[in-house]
Amino acid sequence: MSEKLRGKVAVVTGSGRGIGRAMALKLAGDGARLVLNDLDDEPTMAVRDEIMALGGEAVACCGSVADAGFADRLISTCTGAFGGLDILINNAGYTWDNVIQKMSDEQWDAMLDVHLTAPFRILRAARPVIRALSRADAEAGRRVVRKVVNVSSVSGVFGNAGQANYSAAKAGIVGLTMTLAKEWGRLNTTVNCVAYGLIRTRMTEATANADAAIQVEGREIKVGVNVDLMAAMERGIPLGRAGTPEEAAGAAYLFCIPESDYVSGQTLLCTGGLTGI
Ligand SMILES: NC(=O)c1ccc[n+]([C@@H]2O[C@H](COP(=O)([O-])OP(=O)(O)OC[C@H]3O[C@@H](n4cnc5c(N)ncnc54)[C@H](O)[C@@H]3O)[C@@H](O)[C@H]2O)c1
């Protein structure tokens, strides 16, 4: 294990799979203690076991980030288990696409809830903890920089047909990031965002099965990208391929390490070189 984040306490939402899982493993590999979260218990516990088998520390706080009361439960699990909070990554989410004329209010609200309202509530719940910790650091003459990383998408930065709900939420998180960077600078806390392009996860897995779907909070949500479409999308990426979850986690990691202590309010494109869609 590396020592770069030794003893830091990191919360990663949606860390049972995909990018969030890779983020949790990366941070744990650098010595951070993890609070894991996912809608689904089983993959979350598997990530927890994986971290512990490597000699790390992790606890789970399962449930939907969109549930009322979840934010307080997440932050109190974190402070209860580890007595601190150094890194907070708002990653949990999924897509539920449709063109605007076919998009229901339920579809719109679900995306705003998971990608924007949930991070807002989690950050609001974290604020008193971060303030108390930063005050204690100041009194003890320590300079500790805390880190928030929010997750956006090229859909939120450039727009994407069929994703009015998702792109609105993912654009919103960019605004929330910039505002909190201004509010939390005095708390020695940086607030940044990573906007992903095409990353190979369950959300975007190339599939020949047009009916591939997952269950999210009792709703059946279509997932995956048709094999031919995936190949066409990859051809349009300067690096010529989709990213891996580990590469995606690497971009968020840059905002978590001490080398980025003076970077705040930024949105980093992790897209294999794509600068528009
Ligand atoms: N994969 C991509 O190409 C891509 C591109 C841009 C942005 N993103 C964003 O990256 C993030 C991670 O997505 P991924 O690609 O790793 O997908 P994924 O499906 O592999 O993993 C997402 C995890 O979040 C969990 N989750 C979903 N809703 C949740 C909720 N309400 N509460 C708690 N957990 C919940 C899921 O159960 C899943 O384990 C998402 O915010 C997504 O919008 C992904």
Coordinates of C-alpha atoms and ligand atoms in Angstrom, one line a residue:
M1 CA 0.0 0.0 0.0
S2 CA 1.1 3.6 -0.7
E3 CA 1.1 6.1 2.1
K4 CA -0.2 9.2 0.2
L5 CA -3.6 9.1 1.8
R6 CA -2.7 7.2 5.0
G7 CA -5.4 7.6 7.6
K8 CA -7.6 9.9 5.5
V9 CA -11.3 9.2 5.7
A10 CA -13.1 8.9 2.4
V11 CA -16.8 8.5 1.5
V12 CA -17.6 7.3 -2.0
T13 CA -21.3 6.9 -3.0
G14 CA -22.3 4.3 -5.5
S15 CA -19.1 2.3 -4.8
G16 CA -20.5 -1.2 -5.2
R17 CA -19.7 -1.2 -8.9
G18 CA -18.1 0.6 -11.8
I19 CA -16.3 3.9 -11.3
G20 CA -17.2 4.2 -7.6
R21 CA -15.8 0.8 -6.8
A22 CA -12.6 1.6 -8.7
M23 CA -12.4 4.9 -6.8
A24 CA -12.8 3.2 -3.4
L25 CA -10.2 0.6 -4.2
K26 CA -7.8 3.3 -5.4
L27 CA -8.2 5.4 -2.3
A28 CA -8.0 2.4 0.0
G29 CA -4.8 1.3 -1.8
D30 CA -3.3 4.7 -0.9
G31 CA -4.1 4.1 2.8
A32 CA -7.5 5.9 3.1
R33 CA -10.3 4.4 5.3
L34 CA -13.5 4.1 3.3
V35 CA -17.2 4.6 3.8
L36 CA -18.8 2.7 1.0
N37 CA -22.4 3.1 -0.2
D38 CA -24.6 1.6 -2.8
L39 CA -28.2 0.8 -3.5
D40 CA -27.3 -2.9 -3.5
D41 CA -25.9 -4.6 -0.4
E42 CA -24.1 -7.5 -2.0
P43 CA -21.6 -5.7 -4.3
T44 CA -21.0 -3.1 -1.5
M45 CA -20.1 -5.9 1.0
A46 CA -17.8 -7.5 -1.7
V47 CA -15.9 -4.2 -2.1
R48 CA -15.7 -3.9 1.7
D49 CA -14.3 -7.5 2.0
E50 CA -11.8 -6.8 -0.9
I51 CA -10.5 -3.7 0.9
M52 CA -10.2 -5.5 4.2
A53 CA -8.5 -8.5 2.6
L54 CA -5.8 -6.0 1.4
G55 CA -5.3 -4.8 5.0
G56 CA -7.5 -1.7 4.6
E57 CA -10.4 -0.4 6.6
A58 CA -13.9 0.1 5.3
V59 CA -17.5 0.3 6.5
A60 CA -20.7 0.2 4.5
C61 CA -23.8 2.5 4.5
C62 CA -26.1 0.9 2.0
G63 CA -29.3 2.6 0.7
S64 CA -30.4 5.1 -1.9
V65 CA -28.6 8.4 -1.8
A66 CA -32.0 9.9 -2.9
D67 CA -33.8 8.7 0.2
A68 CA -34.9 11.4 2.7
G69 CA -32.7 11.2 5.7
F70 CA -29.9 9.3 3.9
A71 CA -27.4 12.2 3.9
D72 CA -27.4 12.4 7.7
R73 CA -27.1 8.6 8.0
L74 CA -24.1 8.6 5.6
I75 CA -22.3 11.4 7.4
S76 CA -23.0 10.0 10.9
T77 CA -21.8 6.5 9.8
C78 CA -18.6 8.2 8.7
T79 CA -18.0 10.2 11.8
G80 CA -19.1 7.2 14.0
A81 CA -16.8 4.8 12.3
F82 CA -13.7 6.9 11.8
G83 CA -14.2 10.2 13.7
G84 CA -13.4 12.4 10.7
L85 CA -14.1 13.2 7.1
D86 CA -11.4 14.1 4.6
I87 CA -12.6 13.1 1.1
L88 CA -16.2 13.0 -0.2
I89 CA -17.0 11.7 -3.6
N90 CA -20.6 12.1 -5.0
N91 CA -20.6 9.3 -7.6
A92 CA -23.8 7.3 -7.3
G93 CA -26.2 7.4 -10.2
Y94 CA -27.6 5.9 -13.4
T95 CA -29.3 7.1 -16.5
W96 CA -32.9 6.9 -17.6
D97 CA -33.1 8.3 -21.1
N98 CA -35.8 9.5 -23.3
V99 CA -36.4 12.3 -25.8
I100 CA -38.2 15.2 -24.1
Q101 CA -41.6 14.6 -25.7
K102 CA -41.6 11.1 -24.2
M103 CA -40.0 12.0 -20.8
S104 CA -42.3 11.6 -17.8
D105 CA -42.1 13.8 -14.7
E106 CA -41.0 10.7 -12.8
Q107 CA -38.1 10.2 -15.2
W108 CA -37.1 13.9 -14.9
D109 CA -37.4 13.9 -11.1
A110 CA -35.5 10.6 -10.6
M111 CA -32.4 12.0 -12.4
L112 CA -32.5 15.4 -10.6
D113 CA -32.9 13.5 -7.3
V114 CA -30.0 11.1 -7.7
H115 CA -27.5 13.3 -9.5
L116 CA -28.2 16.7 -8.0
T117 CA -30.4 16.8 -4.9
A118 CA -28.7 13.9 -3.3
P119 CA -25.2 15.4 -3.6
F120 CA -26.6 18.7 -2.3
R121 CA -28.1 17.1 0.8
I122 CA -24.9 15.1 1.4
L123 CA -22.8 18.2 1.2
R124 CA -25.2 20.1 3.4
A125 CA -25.0 17.3 6.0
A126 CA -21.2 17.3 5.8
R127 CA -20.9 21.0 6.3
P128 CA -21.0 21.2 10.1
V129 CA -18.6 18.2 10.4
I130 CA -16.1 19.8 8.0
R131 CA -16.4 23.2 9.7
A132 CA -15.8 21.7 13.2
L133 CA -12.8 19.7 11.8
S134 CA -11.3 22.6 10.1
R135 CA -11.7 24.8 13.1
A136 CA -10.0 22.2 15.3
D137 CA -7.2 22.0 12.7
A138 CA -6.8 25.7 12.9
E139 CA -6.7 25.8 16.7
A140 CA -4.1 23.0 16.7
G141 CA -2.0 24.8 14.0
R142 CA -2.5 22.0 11.5
R143 CA -3.1 22.7 7.8
V144 CA -5.4 19.9 6.5
V145 CA -7.0 20.3 3.1
R146 CA -10.3 18.4 2.7
K147 CA -11.6 17.3 -0.7
V148 CA -14.9 17.1 -2.4
V149 CA -15.2 15.5 -5.8
N150 CA -18.5 15.5 -7.7
V151 CA -19.2 13.4 -10.8
S152 CA -20.6 15.0 -13.9
S153 CA -20.7 13.8 -17.5
V154 CA -20.0 15.1 -21.0
S155 CA -23.8 15.1 -21.2
G156 CA -23.8 17.8 -18.5
V157 CA -21.1 19.9 -20.1
F158 CA -22.0 19.6 -23.8
G159 CA -25.6 18.2 -23.8
N160 CA -26.6 14.8 -25.3
A161 CA -29.8 14.1 -27.3
G162 CA -32.1 11.8 -25.3
Q163 CA -30.8 12.9 -21.9
A164 CA -32.6 16.2 -21.0
N165 CA -33.1 14.9 -17.4
Y166 CA -29.5 13.6 -16.9
S167 CA -27.8 16.4 -18.7
A168 CA -29.7 19.0 -16.6
A169 CA -28.7 17.3 -13.4
K170 CA -25.1 16.8 -14.5
A171 CA -24.9 20.5 -15.5
G172 CA -26.3 21.4 -12.2
I173 CA -23.6 19.6 -10.3
V174 CA -21.0 21.7 -12.2
G175 CA -22.7 24.8 -10.8
L176 CA -23.0 23.4 -7.3
T177 CA -19.2 22.6 -7.5
M178 CA -18.3 26.1 -8.5
T179 CA -20.4 27.7 -5.8
L180 CA -19.2 25.4 -3.0
A181 CA -15.6 26.0 -4.0
K182 CA -16.3 29.6 -3.1
E183 CA -18.2 28.9 0.1
W184 CA -15.8 26.2 1.4
G185 CA -12.4 27.7 0.6
R186 CA -12.4 29.2 4.1
L187 CA -12.9 25.7 5.4
N188 CA -9.7 24.6 3.6
T189 CA -11.8 22.3 1.5
T190 CA -11.4 22.1 -2.3
V191 CA -14.5 21.2 -4.4
N192 CA -14.0 19.9 -7.9
C193 CA -15.8 17.8 -10.5
V194 CA -14.9 15.2 -13.0
A195 CA -17.0 15.0 -16.2
Y196 CA -16.7 11.5 -17.7
G197 CA -17.0 10.6 -21.3
L198 CA -17.5 7.0 -22.3
I199 CA -16.4 4.6 -19.5
R200 CA -17.0 0.9 -19.7
T201 CA -19.3 0.0 -16.8
R202 CA -22.6 -1.7 -16.4
M203 CA -24.2 1.7 -17.4
T204 CA -22.6 1.6 -20.8
E205 CA -21.7 -2.1 -21.3
A206 CA -21.8 -3.0 -25.0
T207 CA -24.7 -5.4 -25.4
A208 CA -26.4 -7.3 -28.2
N209 CA -29.4 -7.5 -26.0
A210 CA -31.7 -4.6 -26.6
D211 CA -33.7 -5.5 -23.5
A212 CA -30.8 -5.4 -21.0
A213 CA -32.2 -3.7 -17.9
I214 CA -31.5 -3.2 -14.2
Q215 CA -33.7 -2.7 -11.2
V216 CA -33.3 0.6 -9.5
E217 CA -35.6 1.3 -6.6
G218 CA -38.3 -0.9 -8.0
R219 CA -38.1 0.5 -11.5
E220 CA -36.8 -1.4 -14.5
I221 CA -34.2 0.8 -16.2
K222 CA -32.7 0.0 -19.6
V223 CA -28.9 -0.1 -19.6
G224 CA -26.1 -0.8 -22.0
V225 CA -25.2 0.5 -25.4
N226 CA -25.8 -1.5 -28.6
V227 CA -22.5 -3.1 -29.8
D228 CA -22.4 -1.2 -33.2
L229 CA -23.2 2.1 -31.5
M230 CA -20.5 1.5 -28.9
A231 CA -18.0 0.9 -31.7
A232 CA -19.0 4.0 -33.5
M233 CA -18.8 6.1 -30.3
E234 CA -15.3 4.7 -29.6
R235 CA -14.1 5.6 -33.1
G236 CA -15.1 9.2 -32.3
I237 CA -12.8 9.3 -29.2
P238 CA -9.3 10.7 -29.9
L239 CA -7.8 7.8 -27.8
G240 CA -9.9 5.4 -29.9
R241 CA -11.6 3.6 -27.1
A242 CA -13.8 3.9 -24.0
G243 CA -12.1 4.4 -20.7
T244 CA -11.8 1.8 -17.9
P245 CA -13.3 2.3 -14.4
E246 CA -9.7 2.4 -13.1
E247 CA -8.8 5.2 -15.6
A248 CA -11.9 7.1 -14.5
A249 CA -11.0 6.7 -10.9
G250 CA -7.6 8.0 -11.6
A251 CA -9.0 11.4 -12.7
A252 CA -11.0 11.7 -9.4
Y253 CA -7.9 10.6 -7.5
L254 CA -6.0 13.6 -8.8
F255 CA -8.3 15.9 -6.8
C256 CA -7.9 13.8 -3.7
I257 CA -4.1 14.0 -3.3
P258 CA -2.1 16.8 -1.7
E259 CA -0.6 17.8 -5.1
S260 CA -4.0 19.3 -6.0
D261 CA -4.5 21.3 -2.7
Y262 CA -4.6 24.6 -4.5
V263 CA -7.0 23.5 -7.3
S264 CA -10.7 24.2 -6.6
G265 CA -13.9 24.9 -8.5
Q266 CA -12.7 23.0 -11.6
T267 CA -14.4 20.5 -13.8
L268 CA -11.9 18.0 -15.3
L269 CA -12.9 16.2 -18.6
C270 CA -12.0 12.5 -18.4
T271 CA -13.0 11.6 -21.9
G272 CA -10.0 10.2 -23.8
G273 CA -9.5 13.5 -25.5
L274 CA -13.0 14.3 -26.5
T275 CA -13.7 18.0 -26.2
G276 CA -17.3 18.1 -27.4
I277 CA -20.1 15.7 -28.5
Ligands
LIG1 N1 -20.0 5.0 -17.4 C1 -20.0 6.2 -18.1 O1 -19.7 6.2 -19.3 C2 -20.3 7.5 -17.4 C3 -20.1 8.7 -18.1 C4 -20.4 9.9 -17.5 C5 -20.7 9.9 -16.1 N2 -20.9 8.7 -15.5 C6 -21.3 8.8 -14.1 O2 -20.4 8.0 -13.3 C7 -21.1 7.6 -12.1 C8 -20.9 6.1 -11.9 O3 -21.5 5.4 -12.9 P1 -20.9 4.0 -13.5 O4 -20.7 4.2 -14.9 O5 -19.8 3.6 -12.6 O6 -22.2 3.1 -13.3 P2 -22.4 1.7 -12.6 O7 -23.8 1.3 -12.8 O8 -21.3 0.7 -13.0 O9 -22.2 2.1 -11.1 C9 -23.0 3.0 -10.4 C10 -23.4 2.5 -9.0 O10 -24.2 3.5 -8.4 C11 -25.2 2.8 -7.7 N3 -26.4 3.6 -7.6 C12 -27.3 4.0 -8.5 N4 -28.3 4.7 -8.0 C13 -28.0 4.8 -6.7 C14 -28.6 5.4 -5.6 N5 -29.8 6.1 -5.7 N6 -28.1 5.3 -4.4 C15 -26.9 4.7 -4.2 N7 -26.3 4.0 -5.2 C16 -26.8 4.1 -6.4 C17 -25.5 1.5 -8.6 O11 -26.2 0.5 -7.8 C18 -24.2 1.2 -9.1 O12 -23.5 0.2 -8.3 C19 -22.6 8.0 -12.3 O13 -22.8 9.3 -11.6 C20 -22.7 8.2 -13.8 O14 -23.7 9.1 -14.1 C21 -20.6 7.5 -16.0

